[in-house]
Structures are given as structure tokens and as C-alpha cells.
mmCIF file of C-alpha atoms in Angstrom:
data_model
loop_
_atom_site.group_PDB
_atom_site.id
_atom_site.type_symbol
_atom_site.label_atom_id
_atom_site.label_comp_id
_atom_site.label_asym_id
_atom_site.label_seq_id
_atom_site.Cartn_x
_atom_site.Cartn_y
_atom_site.Cartn_z
ATOM 1 C CA MET A 19 -12.819 -26.745 29.661
ATOM 2 C CA THR A 20 -11.668 -24.595 27.503
ATOM 3 C CA ALA A 21 -8.166 -22.731 28.369
ATOM 4 C CA THR A 22 -9.136 -18.923 28.946
ATOM 5 C CA THR A 23 -6.567 -16.015 28.441
ATOM 6 C CA ARG A 24 -7.260 -13.199 31.646
ATOM 7 C CA ILE A 25 -7.057 -9.892 29.103
ATOM 8 C CA GLY A 26 -7.645 -6.434 30.886
ATOM 9 C CA LEU A 27 -8.696 -3.559 29.398
ATOM 10 C CA VAL A 28 -6.373 -0.295 30.093
ATOM 11 C CA GLY A 29 -9.387 3.135 29.017
ATOM 12 C CA TYR A 30 -13.066 3.909 29.017
ATOM 13 C CA GLY A 31 -14.055 6.098 27.194
ATOM 14 C CA SER A 32 -15.247 5.528 24.263
ATOM 15 C CA GLY A 33 -13.122 3.582 22.632
ATOM 16 C CA GLY A 34 -13.017 1.052 25.640
ATOM 17 C CA ARG A 35 -16.125 1.329 26.574
ATOM 18 C CA ILE A 36 -18.241 0.691 23.158
ATOM 19 C CA PHE A 37 -15.384 -0.682 20.461
ATOM 20 C CA HIS A 38 -14.044 -3.279 23.295
ATOM 21 C CA ALA A 39 -15.358 -3.979 26.517
ATOM 22 C CA PRO A 40 -17.852 -6.090 24.886
ATOM 23 C CA LEU A 41 -16.031 -8.038 22.862
ATOM 24 C CA LEU A 42 -13.672 -9.054 25.384
ATOM 25 C CA ALA A 43 -16.439 -9.904 27.660
ATOM 26 C CA SER A 44 -18.235 -11.773 25.167
ATOM 27 C CA ALA A 45 -14.968 -13.253 22.975
ATOM 28 C CA ASP A 46 -14.169 -17.035 23.698
ATOM 29 C CA GLY A 47 -11.761 -17.980 25.855
ATOM 30 C CA VAL A 48 -10.991 -14.553 27.182
ATOM 31 C CA GLU A 49 -12.321 -13.430 31.075
ATOM 32 C CA PHE A 50 -12.437 -10.205 30.864
ATOM 33 C CA ALA A 51 -9.717 -9.446 33.394
ATOM 34 C CA GLY A 52 -10.253 -5.775 34.493
ATOM 35 C CA VAL A 53 -10.171 -2.296 33.704
ATOM 36 C CA VAL A 54 -7.815 0.114 34.595
ATOM 37 C CA THR A 55 -9.094 3.647 34.920
ATOM 38 C CA ARG A 56 -9.200 6.422 37.710
ATOM 39 C CA SER A 57 -12.059 8.497 36.358
ATOM 40 C CA ALA A 58 -14.881 8.042 39.230
ATOM 41 C CA GLU A 59 -17.711 8.325 36.139
ATOM 42 C CA ARG A 60 -15.906 5.640 33.994
ATOM 43 C CA ARG A 61 -16.405 3.395 37.125
ATOM 44 C CA GLU A 62 -19.477 3.853 37.409
ATOM 45 C CA GLU A 63 -20.240 3.165 33.708
ATOM 46 C CA LEU A 64 -18.292 0.334 33.757
ATOM 47 C CA ALA A 65 -20.217 -1.049 37.197
ATOM 48 C CA ARG A 66 -23.679 -0.835 35.411
ATOM 49 C CA ALA A 67 -22.477 -2.687 32.134
ATOM 50 C CA HIS A 68 -19.873 -5.288 33.708
ATOM 51 C CA PRO A 69 -20.235 -5.664 37.340
ATOM 52 C CA GLU A 70 -18.338 -8.688 37.283
ATOM 53 C CA VAL A 71 -15.795 -6.517 35.938
ATOM 54 C CA PRO A 72 -13.115 -5.023 39.036
ATOM 55 C CA ALA A 73 -11.830 -1.307 38.326
ATOM 56 C CA TYR A 74 -7.261 -1.171 38.788
ATOM 57 C CA ASP A 75 -6.019 2.488 39.389
ATOM 58 C CA SER A 76 -3.095 1.240 37.487
ATOM 59 C CA ILE A 77 -1.405 -1.298 34.785
ATOM 60 C CA ALA A 78 0.764 -2.702 37.868
ATOM 61 C CA ASP A 79 -2.265 -2.900 39.971
ATOM 62 C CA LEU A 80 -4.014 -5.074 37.115
ATOM 63 C CA ALA A 81 -0.775 -6.527 36.570
ATOM 64 C CA ALA A 82 -0.419 -7.830 40.389
ATOM 65 C CA ALA A 83 -4.146 -9.307 40.054
ATOM 66 C CA GLY A 84 -2.963 -12.144 37.662
ATOM 67 C CA ALA A 85 -3.732 -9.957 34.093
ATOM 68 C CA GLU A 86 -2.156 -12.092 32.035
ATOM 69 C CA ALA A 87 -2.316 -9.208 28.934
ATOM 70 C CA VAL A 88 -4.315 -6.150 27.922
ATOM 71 C CA THR A 89 -5.036 -3.851 25.590
ATOM 72 C CA ILE A 90 -4.614 -0.102 25.272
ATOM 73 C CA SER A 91 -7.681 2.361 24.271
ATOM 74 C CA THR A 92 -6.765 6.144 25.767
ATOM 75 C CA PRO A 93 -5.930 8.367 23.836
ATOM 76 C CA ALA A 94 -3.244 8.303 20.643
ATOM 77 C CA ALA A 95 -0.754 10.699 21.930
ATOM 78 C CA THR A 96 -0.635 8.127 25.121
ATOM 79 C CA HIS A 97 -0.433 4.817 23.495
ATOM 80 C CA ALA A 98 3.214 3.918 22.825
ATOM 81 C CA ALA A 99 3.931 5.262 27.013
ATOM 82 C CA LEU A 100 1.548 2.666 27.911
ATOM 83 C CA ALA A 101 2.927 -0.374 25.786
ATOM 84 C CA ARG A 102 6.322 0.060 27.238
ATOM 85 C CA GLU A 103 4.916 0.041 31.168
ATOM 86 C CA ALA A 104 2.671 -3.173 30.628
ATOM 87 C CA ILE A 105 5.607 -4.433 28.025
ATOM 88 C CA GLY A 106 7.681 -4.167 30.902
ATOM 89 C CA LEU A 107 5.507 -5.737 33.617
ATOM 90 C CA GLY A 108 5.494 -8.649 31.265
ATOM 91 C CA LEU A 109 1.937 -8.156 29.524
ATOM 92 C CA ALA A 110 1.425 -9.230 25.989
ATOM 93 C CA VAL A 111 -0.333 -6.185 25.381
ATOM 94 C CA VAL A 112 -3.469 -4.955 22.351
ATOM 95 C CA VAL A 113 -2.510 -1.066 21.151
ATOM 96 C CA ASP A 114 -5.300 -0.031 19.293
ATOM 97 C CA LYS A 115 -4.503 2.552 16.104
ATOM 98 C CA PRO A 116 -2.703 4.145 15.424
ATOM 99 C CA PHE A 117 -0.782 2.054 16.837
ATOM 100 C CA ALA A 118 1.933 5.348 17.856
ATOM 101 C CA LEU A 119 1.670 8.908 16.264
ATOM 102 C CA ASP A 120 5.624 8.431 14.383
ATOM 103 C CA ALA A 121 6.760 4.944 13.119
ATOM 104 C CA ALA A 122 9.949 5.621 15.089
ATOM 105 C CA THR A 123 8.146 5.253 18.540
ATOM 106 C CA ALA A 124 5.908 2.279 16.780
ATOM 107 C CA ARG A 125 9.904 0.560 15.625
ATOM 108 C CA GLU A 126 10.886 1.392 18.818
ATOM 109 C CA VAL A 127 7.961 -0.581 20.907
ATOM 110 C CA ALA A 128 7.530 -3.134 18.339
ATOM 111 C CA THR A 129 11.767 -3.541 18.603
ATOM 112 C CA LEU A 130 11.211 -3.583 23.192
ATOM 113 C CA ALA A 131 8.158 -6.299 22.975
ATOM 114 C CA ALA A 132 10.454 -8.536 20.325
ATOM 115 C CA ASP A 133 13.257 -8.509 22.636
ATOM 116 C CA ARG A 134 11.692 -9.394 25.817
ATOM 117 C CA GLY A 135 9.948 -12.130 23.867
ATOM 118 C CA VAL A 136 5.822 -10.465 24.793
ATOM 119 C CA PRO A 137 3.445 -10.791 22.081
ATOM 120 C CA LEU A 138 2.254 -7.105 20.983
ATOM 121 C CA THR A 139 0.135 -6.394 18.641
ATOM 122 C CA VAL A 140 -2.699 -3.205 17.049
ATOM 123 C CA TYR A 141 -5.939 -3.862 16.629
ATOM 124 C CA GLN A 142 -6.768 -3.208 12.892
ATOM 125 C CA ASN A 143 -10.579 -4.421 13.030
ATOM 126 C CA ARG A 144 -11.184 -3.187 10.372
ATOM 127 C CA ARG A 145 -8.729 -6.667 8.849
ATOM 128 C CA TYR A 146 -12.070 -8.326 9.678
ATOM 129 C CA ASP A 147 -15.020 -5.718 8.024
ATOM 130 C CA ALA A 148 -17.900 -7.187 6.417
ATOM 131 C CA ASP A 149 -16.944 -5.130 3.137
ATOM 132 C CA LEU A 150 -12.904 -6.504 2.768
ATOM 133 C CA LEU A 151 -13.595 -9.761 3.639
ATOM 134 C CA THR A 152 -15.909 -9.546 0.466
ATOM 135 C CA LEU A 153 -13.243 -7.813 -0.851
ATOM 136 C CA ARG A 154 -10.203 -10.641 -0.522
ATOM 137 C CA ARG A 155 -12.110 -13.352 -1.903
ATOM 138 C CA LEU A 156 -13.168 -11.505 -4.873
ATOM 139 C CA ILE A 157 -9.867 -11.158 -5.469
ATOM 140 C CA SER A 158 -8.949 -14.761 -4.403
ATOM 141 C CA GLU A 159 -11.431 -15.567 -7.056
ATOM 142 C CA GLY A 160 -9.933 -13.676 -9.894
ATOM 143 C CA ALA A 161 -13.656 -12.441 -10.334
ATOM 144 C CA LEU A 162 -12.579 -8.911 -10.478
ATOM 145 C CA GLY A 163 -9.138 -10.135 -12.782
ATOM 146 C CA GLU A 164 -6.527 -7.410 -12.262
ATOM 147 C CA VAL A 165 -6.792 -4.765 -9.892
ATOM 148 C CA ARG A 166 -5.333 -2.328 -11.343
ATOM 149 C CA ARG A 167 -6.887 1.067 -9.396
ATOM 150 C CA PHE A 168 -8.462 0.856 -5.523
ATOM 151 C CA GLU A 169 -9.872 3.184 -3.393
ATOM 152 C CA SER A 170 -11.172 3.627 -0.075
ATOM 153 C CA ARG A 171 -12.994 6.020 2.050
ATOM 154 C CA PHE A 172 -14.290 7.112 5.336
ATOM 155 C CA GLU A 173 -15.929 9.599 4.332
ATOM 156 C CA ARG A 174 -18.168 12.028 7.352
ATOM 157 C CA TRP A 175 -20.122 15.398 7.548
ATOM 158 C CA ALA A 176 -19.633 16.712 10.644
ATOM 159 C CA PRO A 177 -18.769 21.147 9.659
ATOM 160 C CA GLU A 178 -19.796 21.624 12.897
ATOM 161 C CA ARG A 179 -16.974 19.220 14.891
ATOM 162 C CA GLN A 180 -13.368 19.107 15.125
ATOM 163 C CA PRO A 181 -11.921 15.143 14.650
ATOM 164 C CA PRO A 182 -10.890 14.532 18.101
ATOM 165 C CA ALA A 183 -7.989 15.034 19.720
ATOM 166 C CA ALA A 184 -7.890 11.614 21.077
ATOM 167 C CA GLY A 185 -6.877 10.252 17.429
ATOM 168 C CA GLY A 186 -4.097 12.517 16.582
ATOM 169 C CA GLY A 187 -5.871 14.253 13.394
ATOM 170 C CA THR A 188 -7.773 12.168 10.659
ATOM 171 C CA LEU A 189 -4.728 11.035 8.728
ATOM 172 C CA ILE A 190 -3.661 8.739 11.716
ATOM 173 C CA ASP A 191 -6.545 8.054 12.498
ATOM 174 C CA PHE A 192 -9.041 6.971 9.481
ATOM 175 C CA GLY A 193 -5.207 6.658 7.602
ATOM 176 C CA ALA A 194 -4.431 3.973 10.186
ATOM 177 C CA HIS A 195 -7.736 1.833 8.995
ATOM 178 C CA LEU A 196 -7.324 2.556 4.927
ATOM 179 C CA VAL A 197 -3.422 1.894 5.025
ATOM 180 C CA ASP A 198 -3.389 -0.875 7.055
ATOM 181 C CA GLN A 199 -6.373 -2.496 4.359
ATOM 182 C CA ALA A 200 -4.596 -1.169 1.074
ATOM 183 C CA HIS A 201 -1.515 -2.741 2.656
ATOM 184 C CA LEU A 202 -2.585 -5.615 3.706
ATOM 185 C CA LEU A 203 -4.289 -6.651 0.073
ATOM 186 C CA PHE A 204 -1.868 -5.078 -2.079
ATOM 187 C CA GLY A 205 1.587 -5.346 -0.395
ATOM 188 C CA PRO A 206 3.920 -3.208 -0.296
ATOM 189 C CA VAL A 207 4.204 1.096 -1.128
ATOM 190 C CA THR A 208 6.368 3.151 -2.675
ATOM 191 C CA ARG A 209 5.397 6.029 -3.807
ATOM 192 C CA VAL A 210 2.791 8.123 -1.777
ATOM 193 C CA TYR A 211 1.799 11.768 -2.223
ATOM 194 C CA ALA A 212 -0.679 13.530 -0.375
ATOM 195 C CA GLU A 213 -2.939 17.174 1.043
ATOM 196 C CA LEU A 214 -4.366 17.667 4.230
ATOM 197 C CA ARG A 215 -6.819 20.091 5.673
ATOM 198 C CA ALA A 216 -7.467 21.890 8.933
ATOM 199 C CA ASP A 217 -9.489 24.010 10.157
ATOM 200 C CA GLY A 218 -8.356 24.266 13.403
ATOM 201 C CA GLU A 219 -5.428 22.662 15.281
ATOM 202 C CA LEU A 220 -5.753 19.051 13.609
ATOM 203 C CA ASP A 221 -6.028 18.066 10.453
ATOM 204 C CA SER A 222 -10.153 16.459 9.064
ATOM 205 C CA ASP A 223 -9.697 15.810 5.689
ATOM 206 C CA ALA A 224 -6.837 14.310 4.209
ATOM 207 C CA PHE A 225 -6.353 12.358 0.361
ATOM 208 C CA VAL A 226 -3.823 9.557 0.092
ATOM 209 C CA ALA A 227 -2.825 8.300 -3.018
ATOM 210 C CA LEU A 228 -0.330 4.892 -2.880
ATOM 211 C CA HIS A 229 2.048 3.495 -5.334
ATOM 212 C CA HIS A 230 2.152 -0.622 -4.523
ATOM 213 C CA ALA A 231 4.975 -1.974 -5.535
ATOM 214 C CA SER A 232 2.678 -4.579 -7.242
ATOM 215 C CA GLY A 233 1.676 -1.654 -9.647
ATOM 216 C CA VAL A 234 -1.634 -0.968 -7.652
ATOM 217 C CA GLU A 235 -3.085 2.642 -7.744
ATOM 218 C CA SER A 236 -4.240 3.382 -3.848
ATOM 219 C CA HIS A 237 -6.855 6.602 -3.127
ATOM 220 C CA LEU A 238 -7.622 6.823 0.189
ATOM 221 C CA TRP A 239 -10.092 9.409 1.878
ATOM 222 C CA GLY A 240 -10.089 10.726 5.473
ATOM 223 C CA SER A 241 -12.651 13.040 6.340
ATOM 224 C CA TRP A 242 -14.903 14.991 8.477
ATOM 225 C CA ARG A 243 -15.739 17.697 6.304
ATOM 226 C CA GLN A 244 -17.227 15.201 3.748
ATOM 227 C CA ALA A 245 -21.229 16.862 2.502
ATOM 228 C CA ALA A 246 -21.564 13.187 -0.138
ATOM 229 C CA PRO A 247 -19.211 11.197 0.480
ATOM 230 C CA GLY A 248 -18.307 8.631 -2.082
ATOM 231 C CA PRO A 249 -18.204 5.250 -1.875
ATOM 232 C CA ARG A 250 -16.673 3.072 0.974
ATOM 233 C CA PHE A 251 -15.152 0.707 -1.863
ATOM 234 C CA ARG A 252 -14.748 1.342 -5.636
ATOM 235 C CA VAL A 253 -11.487 -1.679 -6.359
ATOM 236 C CA THR A 254 -11.277 -1.720 -9.936
ATOM 237 C CA GLY A 255 -9.471 -4.343 -11.684
ATOM 238 C CA THR A 256 -9.125 -5.260 -16.132
ATOM 239 C CA THR A 257 -12.413 -7.271 -15.787
ATOM 240 C CA GLY A 258 -15.105 -5.959 -13.020
ATOM 241 C CA THR A 259 -14.945 -3.520 -10.662
ATOM 242 C CA TYR A 260 -16.532 -4.039 -7.211
ATOM 243 C CA ILE A 261 -18.539 -1.313 -5.353
ATOM 244 C CA VAL A 262 -19.515 -0.767 -1.754
ATOM 245 C CA ASP A 263 -21.308 2.486 -1.132
ATOM 246 C CA GLY A 264 -21.970 2.694 3.064
ATOM 247 C CA ILE A 265 -19.804 1.116 5.844
ATOM 248 C CA ASP A 266 -19.865 -1.836 7.338
ATOM 249 C CA GLY A 267 -22.132 -2.160 10.636
ATOM 250 C CA GLN A 268 -20.216 -3.870 12.956
ATOM 251 C CA GLU A 269 -19.264 -0.226 15.067
ATOM 252 C CA ALA A 270 -23.282 0.978 15.118
ATOM 253 C CA LEU A 271 -23.930 -2.837 16.100
ATOM 254 C CA LEU A 272 -21.745 -1.399 18.816
ATOM 255 C CA LYS A 273 -23.385 1.960 19.133
ATOM 256 C CA ALA A 274 -26.167 0.340 20.258
ATOM 257 C CA GLY A 275 -25.661 -1.573 22.992
ATOM 258 C CA ARG A 276 -25.049 -4.384 21.476
ATOM 259 C CA SER A 277 -22.919 -7.788 21.137
ATOM 260 C CA PRO A 278 -21.255 -11.020 19.648
ATOM 261 C CA SER A 279 -22.425 -12.910 23.108
ATOM 262 C CA ALA A 280 -26.002 -11.674 22.232
ATOM 263 C CA LEU A 281 -26.719 -11.614 18.559
ATOM 264 C CA GLY A 282 -24.496 -15.004 17.818
ATOM 265 C CA GLU A 283 -24.949 -16.111 14.972
ATOM 266 C CA ARG A 284 -26.046 -13.235 13.253
ATOM 267 C CA TRP A 285 -22.948 -10.941 15.026
ATOM 268 C CA GLY A 286 -21.841 -9.059 11.175
ATOM 269 C CA VAL A 287 -24.292 -9.823 8.699
ATOM 270 C CA GLU A 288 -24.940 -8.076 6.540
ATOM 271 C CA PRO A 289 -28.858 -6.733 4.925
ATOM 272 C CA GLU A 290 -28.709 -7.494 1.568
ATOM 273 C CA HIS A 291 -29.392 -4.158 1.190
ATOM 274 C CA ALA A 292 -26.565 -3.076 2.173
ATOM 275 C CA TRP A 293 -24.473 -6.017 -0.208
ATOM 276 C CA GLY A 294 -21.787 -4.114 -2.868
ATOM 277 C CA ARG A 295 -22.504 -5.050 -7.032
ATOM 278 C CA LEU A 296 -20.011 -6.761 -9.059
ATOM 279 C CA TYR A 297 -20.186 -4.261 -12.396
ATOM 280 C CA ARG A 298 -19.195 -5.525 -15.493
ATOM 281 C CA GLY A 299 -20.940 -2.605 -17.371
ATOM 282 C CA ALA A 300 -23.916 -0.269 -17.006
ATOM 283 C CA THR A 301 -25.338 -2.199 -14.927
ATOM 284 C CA GLY A 302 -23.947 -4.090 -11.213
ATOM 285 C CA ALA A 303 -25.612 -7.457 -9.722
ATOM 286 C CA PRO A 304 -24.981 -7.733 -6.269
ATOM 287 C CA VAL A 305 -22.572 -10.026 -4.273
ATOM 288 C CA ARG A 306 -23.117 -11.131 -1.049
ATOM 289 C CA SER A 307 -21.606 -9.735 1.836
ATOM 290 C CA GLU A 308 -18.291 -12.163 4.015
ATOM 291 C CA ARG A 309 -19.746 -12.242 8.255
ATOM 292 C CA GLY A 310 -18.119 -9.186 9.907
ATOM 293 C CA ARG A 311 -15.974 -10.688 12.554
ATOM 294 C CA TRP A 312 -14.527 -7.944 14.497
ATOM 295 C CA ASP A 313 -15.607 -10.953 17.378
ATOM 296 C CA SER A 314 -12.304 -13.176 15.870
ATOM 297 C CA PHE A 315 -10.035 -10.795 16.842
ATOM 298 C CA TYR A 316 -9.846 -11.284 20.537
ATOM 299 C CA PRO A 317 -9.986 -15.388 20.348
ATOM 300 C CA ALA A 318 -6.985 -15.478 18.314
ATOM 301 C CA PHE A 319 -5.168 -12.221 20.531
ATOM 302 C CA ALA A 320 -6.039 -15.237 23.192
ATOM 303 C CA ALA A 321 -5.136 -17.824 21.371
ATOM 304 C CA ALA A 322 -1.494 -16.453 20.838
ATOM 305 C CA VAL A 323 -0.932 -15.344 23.997
ATOM 306 C CA ARG A 324 -1.494 -19.384 25.251
ATOM 307 C CA GLY A 325 1.043 -20.332 22.359
ATOM 308 C CA GLU A 326 -1.644 -21.663 19.834
ATOM 309 C CA GLY A 327 -1.809 -19.567 17.038
ATOM 310 C CA PRO A 328 -0.298 -16.525 15.497
ATOM 311 C CA LEU A 329 -0.843 -13.463 16.262
ATOM 312 C CA PRO A 330 -3.998 -11.414 15.126
ATOM 313 C CA VAL A 331 -1.838 -9.259 13.378
ATOM 314 C CA ASP A 332 1.974 -8.402 13.258
ATOM 315 C CA PRO A 333 3.524 -5.103 14.620
ATOM 316 C CA TRP A 334 5.493 -4.650 12.060
ATOM 317 C CA ASP A 335 2.830 -4.378 9.373
ATOM 318 C CA SER A 336 2.293 -1.266 11.893
ATOM 319 C CA VAL A 337 5.547 -0.483 11.795
ATOM 320 C CA ARG A 338 5.051 0.061 8.021
ATOM 321 C CA ALA A 339 1.736 1.432 8.033
ATOM 322 C CA MET A 340 2.642 4.022 9.695
ATOM 323 C CA GLU A 341 5.754 4.904 7.832
ATOM 324 C CA VAL A 342 3.504 5.162 4.690
ATOM 325 C CA LEU A 343 2.090 8.016 6.911
ATOM 326 C CA ASP A 344 5.074 9.818 7.729
ATOM 327 C CA ALA A 345 5.132 9.913 4.100
ATOM 328 C CA ALA A 346 2.432 11.106 3.226
ATOM 329 C CA ARG A 347 2.486 14.025 6.700
ATOM 330 C CA ARG A 348 6.135 14.513 3.950
ATOM 331 C CA SER A 349 4.310 15.129 1.032
ATOM 332 C CA ALA A 350 1.570 17.036 2.754
ATOM 333 C CA ALA A 351 3.771 19.505 3.093
ATOM 334 C CA THR A 352 6.035 20.171 0.711
ATOM 335 C CA GLY A 353 3.672 19.673 -2.180
ATOM 336 C CA GLU A 354 6.319 16.515 -3.587
ATOM 337 C CA THR A 355 5.669 13.152 -4.494
ATOM 338 C CA VAL A 356 8.001 10.637 -1.946
ATOM 339 C CA THR A 357 9.748 8.029 -2.493
ATOM 340 C CA LEU A 358 10.509 4.902 0.194
ATOM 341 C CA GLY A 359 12.791 2.555 0.188
ATOM 342 C CA LYS A 360 12.587 -1.197 1.615
ATOM 343 C CA PRO A 361 10.490 -0.908 5.324
ATOM 344 C CA GLU A 362 12.932 0.058 7.955
ATOM 345 C CA ALA A 363 11.927 -3.100 9.388
ATOM 346 C CA GLU A 364 13.149 -5.372 6.172
ATOM 347 C CA ARG A 365 15.981 -3.565 6.917
ATOM 348 C CA ALA A 366 16.562 -3.904 10.240
ATOM 349 C CA GLY A 367 16.455 -8.282 10.232
ATOM 350 C CA ALA A 368 13.306 -7.242 12.430
ATOM 351 C CA LEU A 369 10.890 -10.006 9.904
#
């Protein structure tokens, strides 16, 4: 009999309902143990989509019913407090991105989990995008030579819409993914320059330039105000450039009500027209995309809770990403480049 981990979900707004519940319900080694929401509307939605999954009023009630772990999928400003509550109850925790609103808070939560011996991870699902997995393969194969510049974008055209308040603004909402991917690929960041634009209470357009200790330059864009979005990736090396135009298709599948359990091996498979192209001059050749694997996050987390494998995302990676985003905020405010020293987590001996 396959071992299972009982994982509950805190929050059933669009994030919990669309991006977590279907993956929890589909995951091998996971029992979807319940949802914490007091909203009658959300409870009705839960009953329609997952009639076998109970609703609870609080994290404590979920824990008392036998949950071993929880995912926090609520507005960004509440992530840290709810994570502390869950850790205090001895529950393993997945915190949706952004981990917190600033690095100091993220560091405090990560330290608390380490001190209590409670597994903690951050939902950096974009590590499992088809395009990023393909890029990692190309880099490992040496197909680009030595990478010199990494350009990455999440750009949308929504001139009448304000950035979702739940995300905390474009810099940390989109930036949590953009910086995490850049750090995963090219290592620690030593310098940060940023520009932010806002036409309301929250920034709606962000540009961040990173210099990595490895020598790679990362240029990152996030926007709700871009009428002509640029390539999702343009990665330039000494022997080739890899370009991907569109965004990974797993988000669209979930928004359309599809799930890994329904699609099986077809989940995350990119159609040929969505493949990136490898250029060595004026023309480019298509590169078959790796299969997107958002569906692998929860099985990996469940195994880690059972002591059978590593966490899918080290929380200290997300602390370092928040340090970069804090520096980006300072740079945008002053117009100056911000130099980063050794990561706080390393100075504290936590890694």
C-alpha cells in the first residue's frame, strides 16, 4: 500500500481553488485532508468541485482532524502569520509565493520552522515550467556555450485592471518567480538595479537587473501594462541563443478546469508550436520542450514530510529571493544600484 500524507489547504480563493486544490487532489501519496475557509460561497464551491473534502473553520480544527501538513494560499500579507500558526501546531507547511512581504519576515519564519524541526517549503511552481526545464537541459548539455545574459518576462496587457492586491504588487508577485528562476539557474546575486511604475496603490510595472557572482546578467520584467509582451525567455550564450515566446501552458490548463488526474501523461506536454527555438545566426531550430511538471511538487513535498526525500524548494532559497526583492525596492526608490553581501542565511550559519 502506498504511504500517504494528509495535506490540507488554507484559503479557497482563486489561488487555492485553481492552482492548489486540483494538484492536491491529483497527487500520488497525498490525501487532500480539507480546506480552511469560513466563506459560505467558498464552501459551496468546494462541495461542488471536491465533494469528498471537508471544510474547517480554522487551522487548529484541520490539525485536530488529523492533517499532517497545510498549504497557505491566502493574500500575501497573511502568509507569515498563518505559517507561524501552522508551525506552532506542528504541521509541515507549504507557503504560496511570495513567501512574505520582506526578507526579514521570511527569514524569521524559516528560522522558526528550523528551530521547531517542522518541514517548510515555498510554492515556487515555476521551477517546473516546461520552458525552464528545457532551458536547464540545454545549459547542462552546453548547447548555449557560456551563458552571458538571461532575459525573462511575465508581461500582460490589462490597462483597466489594478494588480491583484492579494499578490502584494507586481515586483513581489511576479518577481518572486522571476528572481527565483534566475537564482536557481545562475546562483547568488551581488548587484541589483530596479525601476518600478505604479498607477494606483500597487506597482504595476517592474524591471530588475541582476548581476550574479557567476558573471551572468539577468534582466527581468513583470508588468500588467505591456501591450506588446516580449519573449518569455531570451537566453544568450557564447554559442547560441534560446528564445521562448509564450508562457507555459499549465496555468491555462488549470484555469480551464483540467487536472493531472484527468490528463495523465498528457499533463504539461507543450504543443510543437509553443516550443522554443535555438538560434545560431539568422534562423532558429525548434527545441522539443520538456514536459511541464507542476504535478510533481506535492508528491515530492509529501515524501519529504514522511522523511523519504528532500523538500521540493529549500525555504532559504526564497529568503534569498526576498533579499533581492528588498534590494530592488531600495534601488527603485533611490535610482542607485544596490550591492548585496553574503546572504543573511549564510552569515547566520543556517545553510
